[in-house]
Short mmCIF file of C-alpha atoms in Angstrom, two decimals:
data_model
loop_
_atom_site.label_atom_id
_atom_site.label_comp_id
_atom_site.label_asym_id
_atom_site.label_seq_id
_atom_site.Cartn_x
_atom_site.Cartn_y
_atom_site.Cartn_z
CA MET A 1 52.91 -91.31 -132.69
CA GLU A 2 49.98 -92.43 -130.61
CA THR A 3 49.60 -90.72 -127.30
CA SER A 4 46.93 -92.91 -125.69
CA ASN A 5 47.80 -95.05 -122.71
CA ASP A 6 45.73 -98.05 -123.87
CA GLY A 7 48.92 -99.79 -124.96
CA TYR A 8 49.91 -100.16 -121.34
CA ILE A 9 46.87 -102.22 -120.30
CA PRO A 10 48.51 -105.49 -121.48
CA VAL A 11 51.63 -104.54 -119.52
CA LEU A 12 49.39 -104.33 -116.46
CA ILE A 13 47.98 -107.81 -117.23
CA GLN A 14 51.52 -109.18 -117.53
CA LEU A 15 52.38 -107.47 -114.24
CA ILE A 16 49.48 -109.22 -112.50
CA VAL A 17 50.30 -112.63 -114.03
CA ALA A 18 54.03 -112.39 -113.22
CA GLY A 19 53.44 -111.01 -109.73
CA GLY A 20 50.80 -113.63 -109.00
CA PHE A 21 53.06 -116.42 -110.18
CA VAL A 22 55.98 -115.25 -108.04
CA ALA A 23 53.90 -114.70 -104.89
CA GLY A 24 51.87 -117.89 -105.37
CA THR A 25 54.89 -120.11 -105.95
CA LEU A 26 56.72 -118.72 -102.93
CA TRP A 27 53.64 -119.27 -100.78
CA ILE A 28 53.03 -122.85 -102.02
CA THR A 29 56.68 -123.79 -101.43
CA HIS A 30 56.42 -122.36 -97.96
CA ILE A 31 53.48 -124.67 -97.22
CA LEU A 32 54.78 -127.80 -98.99
CA GLY A 33 58.34 -127.91 -97.71
CA PRO A 34 59.25 -129.47 -94.37
CA ASN A 35 59.93 -127.20 -91.44
CA ARG A 36 62.54 -128.59 -89.08
CA LYS A 37 64.64 -125.74 -87.88
CA SER A 38 67.50 -125.72 -85.41
CA ALA A 39 69.88 -123.03 -84.25
CA LYS A 40 72.83 -124.67 -86.03
CA LYS A 41 70.92 -124.97 -89.29
CA LEU A 42 69.98 -121.29 -89.29
CA GLU A 43 73.55 -120.18 -88.74
CA THR A 44 75.26 -118.18 -91.49
CA PHE A 45 77.25 -120.45 -93.80
CA GLU A 46 80.98 -119.90 -93.73
CA CYS A 47 82.37 -123.15 -95.10
CA GLY A 48 81.81 -125.01 -91.84
CA ILE A 49 83.95 -122.88 -89.53
CA GLU A 50 82.47 -120.71 -86.78
CA PRO A 51 81.00 -117.56 -88.39
CA GLN A 52 83.14 -114.52 -87.68
CA GLY A 53 81.01 -111.46 -87.02
CA ASN A 54 78.45 -110.56 -89.66
CA ALA A 55 78.54 -109.35 -93.24
CA ARG A 56 77.56 -105.73 -92.63
CA LEU A 57 81.10 -104.77 -93.50
CA PRO A 58 82.58 -101.84 -95.40
CA PHE A 59 83.62 -102.93 -98.88
CA SER A 60 86.00 -101.61 -101.53
CA ILE A 61 85.35 -97.99 -102.53
CA LYS A 62 85.85 -99.07 -106.16
CA TYR A 63 82.36 -100.53 -106.30
CA PHE A 64 80.84 -97.32 -105.01
CA LEU A 65 82.84 -95.31 -107.55
CA THR A 66 81.59 -97.58 -110.33
CA ALA A 67 78.01 -97.00 -109.25
CA ILE A 68 78.48 -93.21 -109.23
CA LEU A 69 80.11 -93.27 -112.66
CA PHE A 70 77.28 -95.43 -113.94
CA VAL A 71 74.70 -92.87 -112.84
CA LEU A 72 76.67 -90.04 -114.53
CA PHE A 73 77.13 -91.89 -117.81
CA ASP A 74 73.69 -93.45 -117.90
CA VAL A 75 72.02 -90.06 -117.66
CA GLU A 76 74.09 -88.96 -120.66
CA VAL A 77 73.16 -92.12 -122.55
CA ILE A 78 69.46 -91.41 -122.02
CA PHE A 79 69.92 -88.03 -123.77
CA PHE A 80 71.10 -89.90 -126.85
CA TYR A 81 67.81 -91.72 -127.36
CA PRO A 82 65.48 -88.88 -128.42
CA TRP A 83 68.28 -87.54 -130.60
CA ALA A 84 68.90 -90.91 -132.25
CA THR A 85 65.18 -91.44 -132.94
CA ASN A 86 64.99 -88.12 -134.83
CA PHE A 87 68.49 -88.27 -136.26
CA ARG A 88 67.44 -87.97 -139.92
CA GLU A 89 65.25 -84.93 -139.32
CA PHE A 90 68.00 -83.07 -137.44
CA GLY A 91 70.48 -83.63 -140.26
CA THR A 92 74.00 -82.20 -140.20
CA GLN A 93 73.21 -79.57 -137.57
CA GLY A 94 72.02 -82.22 -135.12
CA PHE A 95 75.05 -84.32 -135.84
CA VAL A 96 77.41 -81.45 -135.08
CA SER A 97 75.66 -80.45 -131.86
CA MET A 98 75.66 -84.06 -130.70
CA GLY A 99 79.32 -84.22 -131.64
CA ILE A 100 80.01 -81.41 -129.19
CA PHE A 101 77.99 -83.21 -126.51
CA VAL A 102 79.84 -86.49 -127.09
CA SER A 103 83.20 -84.66 -127.01
CA LEU A 104 82.37 -83.39 -123.54
CA PHE A 105 81.29 -86.92 -122.62
CA LEU A 106 84.61 -88.27 -123.94
CA LEU A 107 86.56 -85.56 -122.15
CA GLY A 108 85.07 -86.71 -118.84
CA PHE A 109 85.79 -90.28 -119.80
CA LEU A 110 89.45 -89.54 -120.60
CA TYR A 111 89.81 -87.61 -117.35
CA LEU A 112 88.51 -90.61 -115.39
CA ARG A 113 90.85 -92.86 -117.29
CA LYS A 114 93.77 -90.59 -116.46
CA LYS A 115 92.70 -90.63 -112.80
CA GLN A 116 92.78 -94.45 -113.04
CA ALA A 117 89.14 -94.80 -112.03
CA PHE A 118 88.84 -97.87 -114.24
CA LYS A 119 91.89 -99.57 -112.86
CA TRP A 120 91.14 -102.69 -110.81
CA GLU A 121 94.17 -104.33 -109.35
CA MET B 1 39.12 -100.65 -126.29
CA ASP B 2 36.62 -103.41 -125.63
CA PHE B 3 36.18 -106.56 -123.66
CA LEU B 4 37.34 -108.86 -126.47
CA TYR B 5 40.60 -106.92 -126.67
CA LEU B 6 41.25 -107.66 -123.00
CA ILE B 7 40.50 -111.35 -123.54
CA ASP B 8 42.88 -111.49 -126.53
CA LYS B 9 45.63 -109.82 -124.61
CA SER B 10 45.15 -111.98 -121.52
CA VAL B 11 45.34 -115.15 -123.63
CA ILE B 12 48.54 -113.94 -125.32
CA VAL B 13 50.05 -112.95 -121.97
CA VAL B 14 49.31 -116.33 -120.39
CA VAL B 15 50.47 -118.34 -123.42
CA ILE B 16 53.75 -116.42 -123.68
CA PHE B 17 54.23 -116.68 -119.93
CA LEU B 18 53.82 -120.48 -120.07
CA ILE B 19 56.09 -120.76 -123.11
CA SER B 20 58.83 -118.74 -121.41
CA LEU B 21 58.61 -120.93 -118.31
CA LEU B 22 58.66 -124.10 -120.41
CA ILE B 23 61.64 -122.91 -122.43
CA ALA B 24 63.46 -121.83 -119.26
CA MET B 25 62.82 -125.28 -117.74
CA TYR B 26 64.03 -127.12 -120.80
CA SER B 27 67.03 -124.79 -121.12
CA THR B 28 68.35 -126.37 -117.92
CA TYR B 29 67.97 -129.79 -119.54
CA ALA B 30 69.48 -128.55 -122.81
CA GLU B 31 72.39 -126.99 -120.93
CA ARG B 32 73.24 -130.32 -119.32
CA LYS B 33 72.81 -132.24 -122.56
CA VAL B 34 74.91 -129.75 -124.53
CA ALA B 35 77.60 -129.84 -121.83
CA ALA B 36 77.54 -133.62 -121.92
CA PHE B 37 77.79 -133.64 -125.69
CA MET B 38 80.74 -131.25 -125.68
CA GLN B 39 82.57 -133.19 -122.98
CA ASP B 40 81.80 -136.58 -124.53
CA ARG B 41 79.48 -137.69 -121.72
CA VAL B 42 75.89 -138.94 -121.71
CA GLY B 43 74.19 -136.31 -119.53
CA PRO B 44 70.89 -136.81 -117.68
CA ASN B 45 69.23 -140.01 -118.91
CA ARG B 46 67.33 -141.52 -115.96
CA ALA B 47 64.02 -139.61 -115.71
CA GLY B 48 61.98 -140.63 -118.75
CA PRO B 49 63.37 -141.45 -122.21
CA PHE B 50 66.69 -139.58 -122.75
CA GLY B 51 66.12 -137.90 -119.38
CA ILE B 52 63.40 -135.76 -120.90
CA LEU B 53 61.51 -135.53 -117.59
CA GLN B 54 64.57 -134.32 -115.68
CA PRO B 55 63.42 -130.63 -115.51
CA LEU B 56 60.09 -131.74 -114.02
CA ALA B 57 61.89 -133.79 -111.38
CA ASP B 58 64.15 -130.85 -110.56
CA GLY B 59 61.20 -128.44 -110.44
CA GLY B 60 59.29 -130.78 -108.12
CA LYS B 61 62.25 -130.96 -105.77
CA PHE B 62 62.41 -127.18 -105.51
CA PHE B 63 58.82 -127.22 -104.25
CA PHE B 64 59.34 -129.90 -101.60
CA LYS B 65 62.61 -128.72 -100.10
CA GLU B 66 62.86 -126.96 -96.78
CA GLU B 67 63.06 -123.19 -96.85
CA ILE B 68 65.95 -121.98 -94.77
CA ILE B 69 66.10 -118.33 -93.78
CA PRO B 70 69.28 -117.76 -91.75
CA SER B 71 68.63 -116.20 -88.36
CA ALA B 72 71.08 -113.37 -89.10
CA ALA B 73 69.35 -112.49 -92.40
CA ASN B 74 66.87 -109.70 -92.98
CA LYS B 75 63.78 -111.81 -93.51
CA PHE B 76 61.65 -109.51 -95.68
CA LEU B 77 64.46 -108.53 -98.05
CA PHE B 78 65.67 -112.14 -98.15
CA ILE B 79 62.32 -113.19 -99.63
CA LEU B 80 61.97 -110.07 -101.78
CA GLY B 81 65.32 -110.56 -103.57
CA PRO B 82 64.59 -113.75 -105.57
CA GLY B 83 60.96 -112.69 -106.07
CA LEU B 84 62.10 -109.44 -107.68
CA ALA B 85 64.70 -111.22 -109.84
CA MET B 86 62.07 -113.61 -111.20
CA PHE B 87 59.44 -110.90 -111.58
CA THR B 88 61.65 -108.55 -113.61
CA SER B 89 62.86 -111.33 -115.89
CA LEU B 90 59.23 -112.22 -116.66
CA MET B 91 58.27 -108.59 -117.30
CA THR B 92 60.80 -107.93 -120.09
CA SER B 93 59.08 -110.21 -122.60
CA VAL B 94 56.10 -107.81 -122.93
CA VAL B 95 57.43 -105.83 -125.88
CA ILE B 96 58.80 -108.71 -127.98
CA PRO B 97 56.89 -109.17 -131.27
CA TRP B 98 56.39 -112.93 -131.49
CA GLY B 99 54.79 -112.87 -134.92
CA GLY B 100 52.77 -110.89 -137.43
CA THR B 101 49.03 -110.28 -137.22
CA LEU B 102 46.70 -113.27 -137.09
CA ASN B 103 43.21 -112.92 -138.52
CA ILE B 104 40.71 -114.99 -136.58
CA ALA B 105 36.98 -114.63 -137.34
CA GLY B 106 37.49 -111.26 -138.99
CA ARG B 107 39.46 -109.77 -136.11
CA ASP B 108 43.12 -108.82 -136.30
CA ILE B 109 45.20 -110.18 -133.46
CA PRO B 110 48.84 -109.06 -133.38
CA LEU B 111 51.06 -111.68 -131.72
CA GLN B 112 52.65 -109.18 -129.36
CA VAL B 113 51.59 -108.29 -125.84
CA ALA B 114 52.16 -104.55 -126.19
CA ASP B 115 53.82 -102.63 -129.00
CA LEU B 116 54.96 -99.71 -126.85
CA ASN B 117 56.38 -96.77 -128.79
CA ILE B 118 59.21 -96.68 -126.24
CA GLY B 119 59.84 -100.45 -126.43
CA VAL B 120 63.63 -100.30 -126.28
CA LEU B 121 63.58 -97.91 -123.32
CA TYR B 122 61.06 -100.11 -121.51
CA VAL B 123 63.44 -103.05 -121.82
CA PHE B 124 66.33 -101.08 -120.37
CA GLY B 125 64.15 -99.85 -117.54
CA VAL B 126 63.06 -103.34 -116.53
CA VAL B 127 66.51 -104.85 -117.02
CA SER B 128 68.00 -102.26 -114.67
CA LEU B 129 65.48 -103.26 -112.01
CA GLY B 130 66.84 -106.80 -112.27
CA VAL B 131 70.00 -105.62 -110.53
CA TYR B 132 67.97 -104.95 -107.39
CA GLY B 133 66.87 -108.59 -107.12
CA ILE B 134 70.47 -109.76 -106.91
CA MET B 135 71.73 -106.87 -104.77
CA ILE B 136 68.90 -107.13 -102.24
CA GLY B 137 69.15 -110.93 -102.02
CA GLY B 138 72.90 -110.95 -101.55
CA TRP B 139 72.93 -108.18 -98.99
CA ALA B 140 69.98 -109.52 -97.00
CA SER B 141 71.62 -112.95 -96.57
CA ASN B 142 74.12 -111.33 -94.21
CA ASN B 143 76.75 -113.67 -95.53
CA LYS B 144 80.17 -112.50 -96.67
CA TYR B 145 80.15 -114.60 -99.82
CA GLY B 146 76.65 -113.39 -100.57
CA LEU B 147 77.67 -109.76 -100.11
CA LEU B 148 80.76 -110.11 -102.30
CA GLY B 149 78.78 -111.89 -104.99
CA ALA B 150 76.06 -109.26 -104.89
CA ILE B 151 78.34 -106.23 -105.19
CA ARG B 152 80.33 -107.92 -107.93
CA ALA B 153 77.13 -108.75 -109.79
CA SER B 154 75.70 -105.26 -109.49
CA SER B 155 78.81 -103.42 -110.59
CA GLN B 156 79.24 -105.84 -113.48
CA MET B 157 75.64 -105.44 -114.60
CA ILE B 158 75.56 -101.66 -114.39
CA SER B 159 78.89 -101.40 -116.22
CA TYR B 160 77.66 -103.49 -119.12
CA GLU B 161 74.30 -101.77 -119.18
CA LEU B 162 76.10 -98.66 -120.45
CA GLY B 163 77.64 -100.51 -123.37
CA MET B 164 74.31 -102.15 -124.11
CA GLY B 165 72.44 -98.82 -124.10
CA LEU B 166 75.03 -97.14 -126.30
CA SER B 167 75.19 -100.00 -128.79
CA LEU B 168 71.46 -99.76 -129.49
CA ILE B 169 71.63 -96.01 -130.15
CA SER B 170 73.26 -96.59 -133.53
CA LEU B 171 70.52 -99.11 -134.33
CA VAL B 172 67.85 -96.57 -133.35
CA MET B 173 69.53 -93.98 -135.58
CA VAL B 174 69.04 -96.29 -138.56
CA SER B 175 65.52 -97.42 -137.66
CA GLY B 176 64.23 -94.05 -136.43
CA THR B 177 61.89 -95.69 -133.93
CA LEU B 178 62.03 -97.27 -130.47
CA SER B 179 59.11 -99.61 -131.07
CA LEU B 180 60.20 -103.23 -131.45
CA GLY B 181 57.23 -104.05 -133.65
CA GLU B 182 58.29 -101.43 -136.19
CA ILE B 183 61.96 -102.39 -135.99
CA VAL B 184 61.06 -105.96 -136.95
CA GLU B 185 58.71 -104.74 -139.72
CA GLN B 186 61.59 -102.78 -141.27
CA GLN B 187 63.68 -105.93 -141.61
CA GLN B 188 61.44 -107.43 -144.29
CA GLY B 189 63.01 -110.21 -146.30
CA PHE B 190 66.73 -110.21 -145.79
CA ASN B 191 67.20 -106.60 -144.64
CA TRP B 192 68.45 -107.71 -141.27
CA TYR B 193 70.04 -105.03 -139.14
CA VAL B 194 72.97 -107.27 -138.36
CA PHE B 195 74.28 -106.50 -141.86
CA LYS B 196 73.91 -102.76 -141.34
CA GLN B 197 75.08 -102.71 -137.73
CA PRO B 198 77.46 -105.63 -137.17
CA LEU B 199 79.47 -103.76 -134.54
CA ALA B 200 76.34 -102.83 -132.60
CA PHE B 201 75.26 -106.46 -132.67
CA PHE B 202 78.63 -107.61 -131.39
CA ILE B 203 78.63 -105.11 -128.50
CA PHE B 204 75.02 -105.90 -127.66
CA MET B 205 75.73 -109.63 -127.60
CA VAL B 206 78.77 -109.33 -125.34
CA CYS B 207 76.79 -107.08 -122.98
CA ALA B 208 73.87 -109.52 -123.01
CA PHE B 209 76.21 -112.27 -121.86
CA ALA B 210 77.38 -110.04 -119.02
CA GLU B 211 73.83 -108.98 -118.09
CA CYS B 212 72.73 -112.62 -117.84
CA ASN B 213 75.79 -113.44 -115.70
CA ARG B 214 76.75 -116.16 -118.15
CA THR B 215 80.26 -117.45 -118.72
CA PRO B 216 82.73 -115.87 -119.48
CA PHE B 217 81.18 -113.21 -117.23
CA ASP B 218 79.84 -115.44 -114.43
CA LEU B 219 81.97 -113.85 -111.71
CA PRO B 220 79.01 -113.27 -109.37
CA GLU B 221 78.69 -117.02 -108.85
CA CYS B 222 82.33 -117.93 -109.29
CA GLU B 223 81.97 -121.15 -107.32
CA ALA B 224 85.68 -121.63 -106.78
CA GLU B 225 86.11 -118.46 -104.70
CA LEU B 226 82.63 -117.38 -103.58
CA VAL B 227 80.89 -120.72 -102.80
CA GLY B 228 77.69 -119.74 -104.65
CA GLY B 229 78.00 -115.97 -104.82
CA TYR B 230 74.85 -114.00 -104.08
CA HIS B 231 72.70 -117.11 -103.59
CA THR B 232 74.97 -118.91 -101.11
CA GLU B 233 72.34 -118.86 -98.35
CA TYR B 234 69.35 -119.66 -100.54
CA SER B 235 67.46 -122.93 -100.65
CA SER B 236 64.18 -124.31 -101.94
CA MET B 237 62.18 -122.29 -104.48
CA LYS B 238 64.03 -119.08 -103.71
CA LEU B 239 67.20 -120.63 -105.08
CA GLY B 240 65.08 -122.01 -107.90
CA PHE B 241 63.90 -118.48 -108.74
CA TYR B 242 67.45 -117.18 -109.08
CA MET B 243 68.38 -120.07 -111.38
CA PHE B 244 65.15 -119.79 -113.30
CA ALA B 245 65.43 -116.02 -113.68
CA GLU B 246 68.84 -116.54 -115.27
CA TYR B 247 67.39 -118.91 -117.85
CA VAL B 248 64.37 -116.69 -118.54
CA ASN B 249 66.79 -113.78 -119.03
CA MET B 250 68.80 -115.87 -121.44
CA PHE B 251 65.65 -116.71 -123.40
CA VAL B 252 64.48 -113.09 -123.47
CA SER B 253 67.86 -111.69 -124.50
CA SER B 254 68.05 -114.31 -127.26
CA ALA B 255 64.63 -113.11 -128.38
CA PHE B 256 65.87 -109.50 -128.37
CA MET B 257 68.95 -110.30 -130.40
CA ALA B 258 66.83 -112.25 -132.86
CA SER B 259 64.25 -109.47 -133.24
CA LEU B 260 66.56 -106.44 -133.20
CA PHE B 261 69.30 -107.78 -135.44
CA PHE B 262 68.09 -110.96 -137.14
CA GLY B 263 64.72 -109.93 -138.46
CA GLY B 264 62.54 -111.46 -135.75
CA TYR B 265 59.71 -113.37 -137.40
CA GLN B 266 60.73 -112.15 -140.88
CA PHE B 267 62.43 -114.56 -143.22
CA PRO B 268 63.50 -114.31 -146.86
CA PHE B 269 61.07 -115.24 -149.64
CA ILE B 270 58.17 -114.84 -147.22
CA ASP B 271 55.81 -113.61 -149.96
CA SER B 272 56.82 -115.99 -152.72
CA LEU B 273 55.49 -119.05 -150.88
CA GLY B 274 51.87 -118.15 -151.67
CA LEU B 275 50.49 -119.20 -148.31
CA SER B 276 47.45 -117.71 -146.59
CA GLN B 277 48.03 -114.92 -144.06
CA ASN B 278 47.56 -117.01 -140.92
CA VAL B 279 49.85 -119.81 -142.08
CA THR B 280 52.54 -117.27 -143.01
CA VAL B 281 52.26 -115.66 -139.57
CA LEU B 282 52.54 -118.97 -137.76
CA LEU B 283 55.46 -120.01 -139.95
CA GLY B 284 57.13 -116.68 -139.08
CA THR B 285 56.64 -117.35 -135.37
CA LEU B 286 58.14 -120.81 -135.78
CA ILE B 287 61.16 -119.32 -137.51
CA PHE B 288 61.49 -116.71 -134.80
CA PHE B 289 61.64 -119.49 -132.20
CA LEU B 290 64.24 -121.34 -134.25
CA LYS B 291 66.37 -118.18 -134.25
CA ILE B 292 65.92 -117.92 -130.48
CA PHE B 293 66.97 -121.54 -129.98
CA ALA B 294 70.04 -120.95 -132.11
CA PHE B 295 71.03 -118.10 -129.78
CA ILE B 296 70.33 -120.15 -126.65
CA PHE B 297 72.55 -122.88 -128.07
CA PHE B 298 75.21 -120.25 -128.72
CA PHE B 299 75.01 -119.13 -125.06
CA MET B 300 75.61 -122.73 -123.97
CA TRP B 301 78.32 -123.34 -126.50
CA VAL B 302 80.24 -120.31 -125.19
CA ARG B 303 79.74 -121.44 -121.61
CA TRP B 304 81.48 -124.75 -122.22
CA THR B 305 84.20 -123.25 -124.40
CA LEU B 306 85.53 -120.09 -122.77
CA PRO B 307 87.08 -119.80 -119.30
CA ARG B 308 85.99 -117.09 -116.86
CA PHE B 309 87.51 -113.58 -116.95
CA ARG B 310 89.33 -112.07 -114.04
CA TYR B 311 87.46 -109.18 -112.40
CA ASP B 312 89.87 -106.44 -113.54
CA GLN B 313 89.75 -107.81 -117.09
CA LEU B 314 85.97 -107.78 -116.98
CA MET B 315 85.80 -104.16 -115.84
CA ARG B 316 88.44 -103.10 -118.35
CA LEU B 317 86.53 -104.74 -121.17
CA GLY B 318 83.29 -103.07 -120.14
CA TRP B 319 84.53 -99.53 -119.55
CA GLN B 320 87.56 -99.19 -121.76
CA VAL B 321 86.65 -101.32 -124.77
CA MET B 322 82.87 -101.62 -125.10
CA LEU B 323 82.06 -98.00 -124.21
CA PRO B 324 84.49 -96.27 -126.64
CA LEU B 325 83.66 -98.86 -129.33
CA ALA B 326 79.95 -98.10 -129.01
CA LEU B 327 80.62 -94.33 -129.22
CA LEU B 328 82.76 -94.88 -132.30
CA ASN B 329 79.95 -96.88 -133.85
CA ILE B 330 77.50 -94.03 -133.22
CA PHE B 331 79.79 -91.60 -135.04
CA LEU B 332 80.37 -93.95 -137.95
CA THR B 333 76.64 -94.56 -138.28
CA GLY B 334 75.88 -90.84 -138.10
CA GLY B 335 78.49 -90.02 -140.73
CA VAL B 336 77.33 -92.74 -143.11
CA LEU B 337 73.64 -91.82 -142.70
CA LEU B 338 74.35 -88.14 -143.45
CA TRP B 339 76.48 -89.09 -146.45
CA ILE B 340 73.63 -91.24 -147.83
CA ASP B 341 71.00 -88.56 -147.20
CA ASN B 342 72.96 -85.82 -148.94
#
């Protein structure tokens, strides 16, 4: 495996091209488009009725729970990658130890299922 | 590393950038034509012959429309949202191997921007950043539809990211590398990974549909209940960026499916044609693009065939079907690999 960072120079070029395109296009549109603003036009859209309050509202805890679960599971998924890359070298021993890890992962998953964390009604 | 190397890479970056924009533009046209074909209509046919200039007309309009930033919105984040969505969708294409190695004037030029040894991880990293574009845009609009669309979109995308990440682990176990260049090299001839990992391909494809917010997973936009979802308040090029980012994402995920599971630029009987190296490489690139177009067509076909899921069905599919299925696939793959090795 190469350890040099030269491979990332093209990524930097892409970053500059993509960033430049996004910023440039937004700026050009800002200049080209007409600019006729009025208080009514800048009002929040709520299907034509008077806007009721604003949208800084509390929302369902389910979404927050999903985000937390995602963080938990995603961290576990990341641990799979180095193991999967070297799977053949680790052989049976690696398979068994990963089996134990995945069982714990599944145990947590089944617990969440039992607690109805995945239930959206 | 020398100066010529930088020039090569810059040319490849710019060419691929222009191609992705062109394909994204014409995907909008293709989408309308495919929809028209499937519903027995004509589709766009006014701008140019067969309406071929329609994407240019649409693009021009995006430039000349008024930008509206609602007075209640958070101005900086409102502009940042679509910019980030577009930016991340353009960044993912870096690691895709578009073809073999060209030989021009005695110098080898691989048709890939960067063959990172952590290619697959890079893709997941950038794709996860894409969630921020939608979340920031929807929240900053300070609109209830925008907020609902944004939180729906983010929890959908993060849920399916898990399935996507897990499905590729079994592929990585077989290939033993995270570099996309090497993964494509291994699929010489007809050794496509889709035959070795059909389940992984299926999970990856379903998750790709969900990541791109395409039907049947287009709940974030869900026009019947949420007006426009996270981009309700957007106009002008900022709306254009959200639309465009979706099509670029579709193009890039088609390219990933083609290179991870369908051999990328490899095709059967590649050596028996007796062509020179450069011609073979260019032919491979052409075939790679044909594979990509086939996937883009498949995306559109599904869009005009399947109805939208309900939100609880979508979450159940992601967490309770895709996740255990991907874990099962990892165990099956591990067992089979050990059995072969011993």
